[in-house]
Amino acid sequence: MTVHAKIDIRAQLRDPALLTEAALIDGQWHSRPDMAVHAPATGTVMGHMPDCTATETQAAITAAQTALPAWKAKTNAERADLLMAWYQLMLDHADDLALILTTEQGKPLSEARGEIQYGASFVRWFAEEARRINGHIIPSPVAGKKIFAMKEAVGVCAIITPWNFPNAMITRKVAPGLAAGCTMVIKPSDFTPYSALALGVLAERAGIPKGVINILTGRPEVIGEALTQSPVVRKLSFTGSTRVGALLAEQCAPTLKKMSLELGGNAPFVVFDDADLAAAVDGAMVSKFRNGGQTCVCANRILVQSGIHDAFVAALAEKVDALRVGPGTGENVDIGPMINEAAIEKINRHVEDALAHGARKATKPRELDRQYADPVVLTGATKDMQLASEETFGPVAPIFQFDTEEEALEIANGTPFGLAAYFYTTDMGRAFRFGEALEAGLVALNTGALSHAEAPFGGVKSSGLGREGAQEGIEEYLETKAFHFGGLG
């Protein structure tokens, strides 16, 4: 894409101090113009970030280790109060946080505002969960003894987050860790570091002590290697591709770290003949085109039964043709730019491959600048197309036609991934039967939305390990200690 002169959005922010270009280590901000950050909509340079070294990564780990005893020793209620203060600051600065997010990531401002609210909801939820970290007493088989099962913080945690949700992927991981009594070293995507750093500024203002949250900017290889090799880091949480997740798991194996991995997806979206057509189309729009299709849980394969196929395609294509594409800061924009040229090249490659294998476009073509991807509905999708087995991560909706429930289940489960799955039916027998048979950690019936702080989030098979959100989310940052108490009688 064309690169323009550097732009500074500080003048548009109510609180310009939220836009910082420095890594946070032990309460100190370290600034160096090593790496440029570009705005996807224009290629404009937003600013420059430090490319943190292994030495700086070790300094952040040491800071988190030093801060751990005092943070862990705080009462659950004290940690909860600090998290609630952080949550309120996020709400108070939601407009600024959204503008920063849209500028560095590209999604429409309306979606960015939604992400800020969504991200803050995890901080509130886990502030509340901090007060409910409970152990239990186990009856002893021996007289004069008591057995206590106690919950304790894992320790220093490494957090590696992606670019598609640069606010919420941090809060969903960091909030439960802080609530549990852990300290954090965060590595945000080098495409979208500003949102993470703004959260660091607000964390300081909330009164979270230095060293509890450390944020490193720079290349993932150098920082990631230092984090995975450190015996001080006791847990790693990562959201990203299955390939990188497997590599991190291999690197963490020698130190036997606890891991949470939210990895790739290939979500089926199944529409049966008896579905509510309008509801299914609306659900597909929500699932497929949110963030321009750049989500790990978006509908990657849309399976439609023969009897409703033509009507569904026509209704979906009409809605997709009405989508407005443009800069995320533009008025009434539905889909912003893709994150970079590599993403657009992959999207175009998938579409061209599908057309070469017999797919047809059901939507009208558009003339768009090269940083944008054309939202498209493809009919005649088959399992030999690249988009059937790979995440497209873009606004492409391929329609696979099927005849029977058994065929739909075979197609839906015919992937090594198992993150999300959606289906629409009004047959309650089928609802339970099909929902239970789907191989996915997240299943949505008659809805295109399945991400809430109150619900566990995570996948099976090659889509990862562990869960985020809900009560399960905080358990990922806790260890259980069996405390045997003798000499009581």
Coordinates of C-alpha atoms in Angstrom, one line a residue:
M1 CA 0.0 0.0 0.0
T2 CA 1.0 3.6 -0.4
V3 CA 2.9 5.0 2.6
H4 CA 2.1 8.5 3.5
A5 CA 3.7 11.0 5.9
K6 CA 3.5 10.3 9.6
I7 CA 0.2 11.1 11.3
D8 CA -0.3 12.0 14.9
I9 CA -3.8 11.4 16.3
R10 CA -3.0 12.9 19.7
A11 CA -4.8 16.1 18.7
Q12 CA -8.0 14.0 18.4
L13 CA -7.7 12.4 21.8
R14 CA -9.2 13.9 24.9
D15 CA -6.3 12.4 26.8
P16 CA -3.2 12.4 24.6
A17 CA -1.1 10.8 27.3
L18 CA -2.8 7.5 26.4
L19 CA -0.9 7.3 23.1
T20 CA 2.6 6.3 24.3
E21 CA 5.5 4.9 22.3
A22 CA 7.4 3.2 25.1
A23 CA 7.7 -0.3 26.6
L24 CA 6.7 -0.6 30.3
I25 CA 9.3 -2.4 32.5
D26 CA 9.1 -2.3 36.3
G27 CA 7.1 0.9 36.3
Q28 CA 9.5 2.7 33.9
W29 CA 8.7 3.7 30.3
H30 CA 11.5 2.9 27.8
S31 CA 11.3 4.7 24.5
R32 CA 13.3 4.0 21.3
P33 CA 12.3 4.5 17.7
D34 CA 13.3 1.0 16.5
M35 CA 10.2 -0.2 14.7
A36 CA 7.5 1.7 12.8
V37 CA 3.8 1.0 13.3
H38 CA 1.5 1.7 10.3
A39 CA -2.2 2.5 10.1
P40 CA -3.8 -0.1 7.9
A41 CA -6.2 2.3 6.2
T42 CA -3.5 4.4 4.6
G43 CA -0.1 2.9 5.4
T44 CA 0.6 6.0 7.4
V45 CA 3.3 5.7 10.1
M46 CA 1.6 6.2 13.5
G47 CA 4.9 6.2 15.3
H48 CA 7.8 4.0 16.4
M49 CA 8.3 1.5 19.2
P50 CA 11.3 -0.1 21.0
D51 CA 12.4 -3.5 19.6
C52 CA 12.9 -5.0 23.1
T53 CA 15.9 -7.3 23.5
A54 CA 16.3 -10.5 25.4
T55 CA 18.0 -8.5 28.1
E56 CA 15.0 -6.2 28.5
T57 CA 12.7 -9.2 28.5
Q58 CA 14.6 -10.6 31.3
A59 CA 14.4 -7.3 33.2
A60 CA 10.6 -7.5 32.8
I61 CA 10.5 -11.0 34.1
T62 CA 12.7 -10.0 37.1
A63 CA 10.4 -7.1 37.8
A64 CA 7.3 -9.4 37.7
Q65 CA 9.1 -11.8 40.0
T66 CA 10.0 -9.0 42.4
A67 CA 6.5 -7.7 42.5
L68 CA 4.9 -11.1 42.9
P69 CA 5.1 -11.6 46.7
A70 CA 3.5 -8.3 47.6
W71 CA 0.8 -8.6 44.9
K72 CA 0.0 -12.2 45.9
A73 CA -0.1 -11.2 49.6
K74 CA -2.9 -8.6 48.9
T75 CA -6.3 -9.7 50.0
N76 CA -8.6 -10.8 47.2
A77 CA -10.8 -7.8 48.0
E78 CA -7.8 -5.5 47.6
R79 CA -7.0 -6.9 44.2
A80 CA -10.6 -6.8 43.2
D81 CA -10.8 -3.1 44.1
L82 CA -7.8 -2.2 42.0
L83 CA -9.3 -4.2 39.1
M84 CA -12.5 -2.3 39.4
A85 CA -10.6 1.0 39.4
W86 CA -8.9 -0.1 36.2
Y87 CA -12.3 -1.1 34.7
Q88 CA -13.8 2.3 35.4
L89 CA -10.9 4.1 33.8
M90 CA -11.4 2.0 30.7
L91 CA -15.0 3.1 30.5
D92 CA -14.1 6.7 31.2
H93 CA -11.6 6.7 28.3
A94 CA -13.6 4.4 26.0
D95 CA -13.7 6.9 23.1
D96 CA -10.0 7.5 23.1
L97 CA -9.2 3.8 23.5
A98 CA -11.5 3.1 20.5
L99 CA -9.9 5.7 18.3
I100 CA -6.4 4.3 19.1
L101 CA -7.6 0.8 18.4
T102 CA -9.3 1.7 15.0
T103 CA -6.2 3.7 13.9
E104 CA -3.8 0.9 14.5
Q105 CA -6.0 -2.1 13.7
G106 CA -8.5 -0.8 11.1
K107 CA -11.8 -2.0 12.3
P108 CA -14.8 0.5 12.2
L109 CA -15.1 2.8 15.2
S110 CA -18.4 1.3 16.2
E111 CA -16.8 -2.1 16.5
A112 CA -13.8 -0.6 18.3
R113 CA -16.1 0.9 20.9
G114 CA -17.8 -2.5 21.2
E115 CA -14.4 -4.1 21.8
I116 CA -13.5 -1.6 24.5
Q117 CA -16.8 -2.4 26.3
Y118 CA -16.2 -6.2 25.8
G119 CA -12.6 -5.9 27.0
A120 CA -13.6 -4.0 30.1
S121 CA -16.3 -6.6 30.9
F122 CA -13.5 -9.2 31.6
V123 CA -11.9 -6.8 34.1
R124 CA -15.2 -6.4 35.9
W125 CA -16.0 -10.1 35.8
F126 CA -12.7 -11.2 37.2
A127 CA -12.7 -8.4 39.8
E128 CA -15.8 -10.1 41.0
E129 CA -14.3 -13.6 40.7
A130 CA -11.3 -12.5 42.8
R131 CA -13.6 -12.5 45.8
R132 CA -14.7 -16.1 45.1
I133 CA -11.4 -17.9 44.9
N134 CA -12.3 -20.7 47.3
G135 CA -10.6 -23.8 48.5
H136 CA -12.3 -26.7 50.3
I137 CA -11.8 -29.2 53.2
I138 CA -11.4 -32.9 52.4
P139 CA -12.4 -35.4 55.1
S140 CA -9.2 -37.1 56.3
P141 CA -9.1 -40.9 56.3
V142 CA -6.9 -40.6 59.4
A143 CA -8.0 -39.4 62.8
G144 CA -6.5 -36.2 64.1
K145 CA -5.8 -34.8 60.6
K146 CA -7.4 -32.2 58.3
I147 CA -6.8 -31.9 54.6
F148 CA -7.2 -28.4 53.0
A149 CA -7.3 -28.0 49.2
M150 CA -6.0 -24.4 48.8
K151 CA -5.9 -22.2 45.7
E152 CA -2.7 -20.2 45.0
A153 CA -1.5 -18.0 42.2
V154 CA 0.6 -19.7 39.5
G155 CA 3.2 -17.0 39.7
V156 CA 4.8 -14.9 36.9
C157 CA 2.8 -15.2 33.6
A158 CA 3.7 -14.5 30.0
I159 CA 0.9 -13.1 27.8
I160 CA 1.2 -13.1 24.0
T161 CA -1.7 -11.5 22.2
P162 CA -2.8 -11.0 18.5
W163 CA -3.6 -7.9 16.4
N164 CA -7.3 -8.6 15.7
F165 CA -8.6 -7.8 19.2
P166 CA -5.7 -5.8 20.7
N167 CA -7.7 -4.6 23.7
A168 CA -9.9 -7.5 24.6
M169 CA -7.3 -10.3 24.1
I170 CA -5.2 -8.6 26.8
T171 CA -8.0 -8.0 29.3
R172 CA -9.3 -11.6 28.8
K173 CA -5.9 -12.9 29.8
V174 CA -4.5 -10.4 32.2
A175 CA -7.6 -9.7 34.4
P176 CA -8.0 -13.3 35.7
G177 CA -4.2 -13.5 36.3
L178 CA -4.2 -10.3 38.3
A179 CA -7.3 -11.4 40.2
A180 CA -5.6 -14.7 41.1
G181 CA -2.5 -12.9 42.4
C182 CA -0.2 -13.4 39.4
T183 CA 2.1 -10.8 37.8
M184 CA 2.3 -10.3 34.1
V185 CA 4.8 -9.8 31.2
I186 CA 2.7 -8.9 28.1
K187 CA 3.9 -9.1 24.5
P188 CA 1.3 -7.5 22.2
S189 CA 1.4 -7.8 18.5
D190 CA 3.9 -5.6 16.8
F191 CA 1.1 -4.5 14.5
T192 CA -1.0 -3.1 17.3
P193 CA 1.0 -2.2 20.4
Y194 CA -0.7 1.1 21.2
S195 CA -3.9 -0.4 22.7
A196 CA -1.8 -2.5 25.1
L197 CA 0.3 0.5 26.1
A198 CA -2.8 2.6 26.7
L199 CA -4.1 -0.1 29.1
G200 CA -0.7 0.0 30.8
V201 CA -1.1 3.8 31.4
L202 CA -4.6 3.3 32.9
A203 CA -3.3 0.4 35.1
E204 CA -0.8 2.8 36.6
R205 CA -3.5 5.4 37.2
A206 CA -5.7 2.7 38.8
G207 CA -3.0 2.1 41.4
I208 CA -1.7 -1.3 40.2
P209 CA 1.9 -1.4 41.6
K210 CA 4.9 -1.3 39.4
G211 CA 6.2 -4.6 38.1
V212 CA 2.8 -6.2 38.3
I213 CA 2.1 -5.4 34.7
N214 CA 5.0 -5.2 32.2
I215 CA 4.6 -4.6 28.5
L216 CA 7.2 -5.4 25.9
T217 CA 7.1 -4.2 22.3
G218 CA 9.1 -5.7 19.5
R219 CA 9.8 -8.8 17.5
P220 CA 8.0 -11.9 18.8
E221 CA 10.9 -14.3 18.1
V222 CA 13.3 -12.6 20.5
I223 CA 10.8 -11.8 23.2
G224 CA 9.0 -15.1 22.9
E225 CA 12.2 -17.2 23.2
A226 CA 13.2 -15.4 26.4
L227 CA 9.8 -15.8 27.9
T228 CA 9.5 -19.5 27.1
Q229 CA 13.0 -20.4 28.2
S230 CA 12.7 -18.6 31.6
P231 CA 12.2 -20.9 34.6
V232 CA 10.7 -17.9 36.4
V233 CA 7.7 -17.7 34.1
R234 CA 5.3 -20.4 35.3
K235 CA 2.5 -19.9 32.8
L236 CA 2.1 -18.8 29.2
S237 CA -1.1 -17.7 27.5
F238 CA -1.2 -17.3 23.8
T239 CA -3.7 -16.5 21.1
G240 CA -2.7 -17.0 17.5
S241 CA -2.1 -19.6 14.9
T242 CA -1.8 -23.3 15.6
R243 CA 1.6 -23.4 14.1
V244 CA 3.0 -20.8 16.5
G245 CA 1.1 -22.3 19.4
A246 CA 2.7 -25.7 18.8
L247 CA 6.1 -24.0 18.6
L248 CA 5.6 -22.2 21.9
A249 CA 4.4 -25.5 23.5
E250 CA 7.6 -27.1 22.4
Q251 CA 9.7 -24.2 23.8
C252 CA 7.8 -24.3 27.1
A253 CA 8.2 -28.1 27.5
P254 CA 11.6 -28.1 29.2
T255 CA 10.3 -25.8 32.0
L256 CA 6.9 -27.5 32.1
K257 CA 4.9 -24.3 32.1
K258 CA 1.2 -24.2 32.5
M259 CA -0.3 -23.1 29.2
S260 CA -3.4 -21.6 27.7
L261 CA -3.5 -21.7 23.9
E262 CA -6.4 -20.3 21.9
L263 CA -5.4 -21.2 18.4
G264 CA -6.7 -21.5 14.8
G265 CA -10.3 -22.2 13.8
N266 CA -12.3 -23.3 10.8
A267 CA -15.8 -22.7 12.1
P268 CA -18.8 -24.3 10.3
F269 CA -22.1 -22.3 10.2
V270 CA -24.8 -24.8 9.4
V271 CA -28.3 -23.8 8.3
F272 CA -31.0 -26.5 8.1
D273 CA -34.1 -26.4 6.0
D274 CA -36.3 -25.7 9.1
A275 CA -34.3 -22.7 10.2
D276 CA -35.6 -19.2 10.6
L277 CA -34.2 -17.8 7.3
A278 CA -34.0 -14.2 8.4
A279 CA -32.4 -15.1 11.7
A280 CA -29.9 -17.3 10.0
V281 CA -28.8 -14.7 7.5
D282 CA -28.5 -12.1 10.3
G283 CA -26.4 -14.5 12.4
A284 CA -24.2 -15.2 9.4
M285 CA -23.6 -11.5 8.9
V286 CA -22.6 -11.1 12.6
S287 CA -20.4 -14.2 12.7
K288 CA -18.7 -13.9 9.2
F289 CA -18.2 -10.1 8.8
R290 CA -17.4 -8.9 12.2
N291 CA -14.0 -7.2 12.1
G292 CA -14.0 -7.9 8.3
G293 CA -13.9 -11.7 9.0
Q294 CA -10.6 -11.3 10.9
T295 CA -11.7 -13.3 13.9
C296 CA -10.8 -16.8 15.0
V297 CA -14.4 -17.7 15.6
C298 CA -15.9 -16.3 12.4
A299 CA -17.9 -18.6 10.1
N300 CA -15.3 -20.0 7.7
R301 CA -17.5 -22.6 6.0
I302 CA -21.3 -21.9 5.6
L303 CA -23.2 -25.1 5.2
V304 CA -26.8 -24.7 3.9
Q305 CA -29.3 -27.5 3.3
S306 CA -30.7 -27.9 -0.2
G307 CA -34.2 -26.8 0.5
I308 CA -33.3 -23.4 1.8
H309 CA -30.0 -22.9 -0.1
D310 CA -31.2 -20.6 -2.9
A311 CA -33.2 -18.4 -0.6
F312 CA -30.4 -18.1 1.9
V313 CA -27.8 -17.2 -0.8
A314 CA -30.0 -14.5 -2.3
A315 CA -30.8 -12.9 1.1
L316 CA -27.1 -13.1 2.3
A317 CA -25.8 -11.7 -1.0
E318 CA -28.2 -8.8 -0.7
K319 CA -27.0 -7.9 2.7
V320 CA -23.3 -8.3 1.8
D321 CA -23.7 -6.1 -1.2
A322 CA -25.1 -3.4 1.1
L323 CA -22.0 -3.4 3.3
R324 CA -20.0 -0.2 3.3
V325 CA -16.2 -0.6 3.0
G326 CA -13.8 2.2 3.9
P327 CA -11.5 3.6 6.6
G328 CA -12.6 2.6 10.1
T329 CA -12.9 6.2 11.1
G330 CA -15.3 6.9 8.2
E331 CA -19.0 7.5 8.8
N332 CA -21.2 4.4 8.8
V333 CA -18.4 2.1 7.7
D334 CA -19.1 -1.6 8.1
I335 CA -15.8 -3.1 7.1
G336 CA -12.4 -1.4 7.4
P337 CA -9.1 -2.3 5.8
M338 CA -7.4 -5.6 6.3
I339 CA -4.4 -5.6 8.7
N340 CA -1.7 -5.7 5.9
E341 CA -1.0 -6.7 2.4
A342 CA -0.1 -10.3 3.3
A343 CA -3.6 -10.7 4.6
I344 CA -5.2 -9.3 1.5
E345 CA -3.0 -11.6 -0.7
K346 CA -4.2 -14.7 1.2
I347 CA -7.8 -13.6 0.9
N348 CA -7.4 -13.0 -2.9
R349 CA -5.6 -16.3 -3.3
H350 CA -8.5 -18.2 -1.6
V351 CA -11.1 -16.5 -3.7
E352 CA -9.1 -17.2 -7.0
D353 CA -8.6 -20.8 -6.0
A354 CA -12.3 -21.3 -5.3
L355 CA -13.3 -19.7 -8.6
A356 CA -10.8 -22.0 -10.4
H357 CA -12.4 -25.0 -8.7
G358 CA -15.9 -24.0 -9.9
A359 CA -17.2 -21.6 -7.3
R360 CA -19.3 -18.6 -8.4
K361 CA -19.7 -15.1 -7.0
A362 CA -23.2 -14.3 -5.7
T363 CA -22.3 -10.7 -4.9
K364 CA -21.5 -7.7 -7.1
P365 CA -17.8 -6.8 -7.6
R366 CA -16.4 -3.5 -6.2
E367 CA -13.6 -1.2 -7.1
L368 CA -11.6 -0.9 -3.9
D369 CA -8.2 0.4 -2.9
R370 CA -5.6 -2.3 -2.4
Q371 CA -5.7 -2.2 1.4
Y372 CA -9.3 -3.4 1.3
A373 CA -10.8 -6.8 0.6
D374 CA -14.0 -7.2 -1.4
P375 CA -16.8 -8.7 0.8
V376 CA -18.0 -11.7 -1.3
V377 CA -20.4 -14.6 -1.1
L378 CA -19.3 -17.7 -3.1
T379 CA -21.6 -20.5 -4.0
G380 CA -20.6 -24.0 -5.1
A381 CA -17.9 -24.4 -2.4
T382 CA -16.3 -27.8 -2.1
K383 CA -13.9 -29.5 0.2
D384 CA -11.0 -29.5 -2.3
M385 CA -10.8 -25.7 -2.2
Q386 CA -8.2 -24.0 0.0
L387 CA -10.8 -22.1 2.0
A388 CA -12.3 -25.4 3.1
S389 CA -9.3 -26.3 5.1
E390 CA -7.6 -23.0 5.8
E391 CA -8.8 -19.9 7.7
T392 CA -9.4 -17.2 5.2
F393 CA -9.4 -14.5 7.9
G394 CA -11.3 -12.1 5.6
P395 CA -14.8 -11.1 4.4
V396 CA -15.3 -14.2 2.2
A397 CA -18.5 -16.3 2.8
P398 CA -18.3 -19.7 0.9
I399 CA -21.5 -21.6 0.7
F400 CA -21.4 -25.5 0.9
Q401 CA -24.7 -27.2 -0.1
F402 CA -25.7 -30.4 1.8
D403 CA -28.7 -32.7 1.8
T404 CA -28.7 -34.6 5.1
E405 CA -27.9 -34.0 8.7
E406 CA -25.3 -36.8 8.6
E407 CA -23.6 -35.1 5.6
A408 CA -23.6 -31.7 7.4
L409 CA -22.0 -33.3 10.5
E410 CA -19.3 -35.0 8.5
I411 CA -18.4 -31.8 6.8
A412 CA -18.5 -29.7 10.0
N413 CA -16.3 -32.1 11.9
G414 CA -14.0 -32.8 9.0
T415 CA -11.2 -30.5 10.1
P416 CA -8.4 -30.8 12.6
F417 CA -9.7 -27.6 14.2
G418 CA -12.5 -27.3 16.9
L419 CA -12.9 -23.8 18.2
A420 CA -16.4 -22.6 17.2
A421 CA -19.4 -24.0 15.4
Y422 CA -22.8 -22.5 14.7
F423 CA -26.1 -24.0 13.5
Y424 CA -29.6 -22.9 12.9
T425 CA -32.7 -25.2 13.4
T426 CA -36.1 -25.1 15.0
D427 CA -36.1 -28.9 15.6
M428 CA -35.3 -29.2 19.3
G429 CA -34.4 -32.9 18.9
R430 CA -31.8 -32.0 16.3
A431 CA -30.6 -29.1 18.4
F432 CA -29.4 -31.4 21.2
R433 CA -28.4 -34.2 18.9
F434 CA -26.3 -32.1 16.4
G435 CA -25.0 -29.7 19.1
E436 CA -23.6 -32.5 21.2
A437 CA -22.0 -34.2 18.1
L438 CA -20.2 -31.1 17.0
E439 CA -16.5 -31.2 17.8
A440 CA -15.9 -27.7 19.0
G441 CA -15.3 -25.9 22.3
L442 CA -17.9 -23.3 21.5
V443 CA -21.2 -24.1 20.0
A444 CA -23.9 -21.6 19.1
L445 CA -27.5 -22.5 18.3
N446 CA -29.6 -19.9 16.5
T447 CA -27.2 -17.1 17.3
G448 CA -24.1 -15.7 15.6
A449 CA -22.5 -14.4 18.8
L450 CA -20.8 -16.6 21.4
S451 CA -18.2 -14.4 23.2
H452 CA -19.1 -13.2 26.7
A453 CA -17.0 -12.7 29.8
E454 CA -19.5 -15.0 31.7
A455 CA -19.0 -18.0 29.4
P456 CA -15.9 -20.2 28.9
F457 CA -14.0 -19.6 25.7
G458 CA -11.6 -22.1 24.1
G459 CA -11.3 -24.9 21.6
V460 CA -10.6 -28.6 21.2
K461 CA -8.3 -30.6 18.9
S462 CA -5.9 -28.3 17.1
S463 CA -7.7 -25.2 18.3
G464 CA -5.9 -25.1 21.6
L465 CA -5.8 -25.9 25.3
G466 CA -7.6 -24.3 28.3
R467 CA -10.4 -21.8 28.7
E468 CA -10.7 -18.1 29.1
G469 CA -13.6 -16.2 30.6
A470 CA -16.1 -17.5 33.2
Q471 CA -15.1 -19.3 36.3
E472 CA -12.9 -21.6 34.3
G473 CA -10.8 -18.5 33.2
I474 CA -9.5 -17.8 36.7
E475 CA -8.7 -21.5 37.3
E476 CA -6.1 -21.3 34.6
Y477 CA -4.1 -19.0 36.8
L478 CA -4.4 -21.0 40.0
E479 CA -2.7 -24.0 41.4
T480 CA -4.2 -26.4 43.9
K481 CA -2.2 -27.1 47.0
A482 CA -3.1 -30.1 49.2
F483 CA -2.3 -29.0 52.8
H484 CA -2.3 -31.9 55.2
F485 CA -2.7 -30.7 58.8
G486 CA -1.8 -33.2 61.5
G487 CA -1.5 -33.4 65.3
L488 CA -5.1 -32.3 65.9
G489 CA -6.2 -35.0 68.3

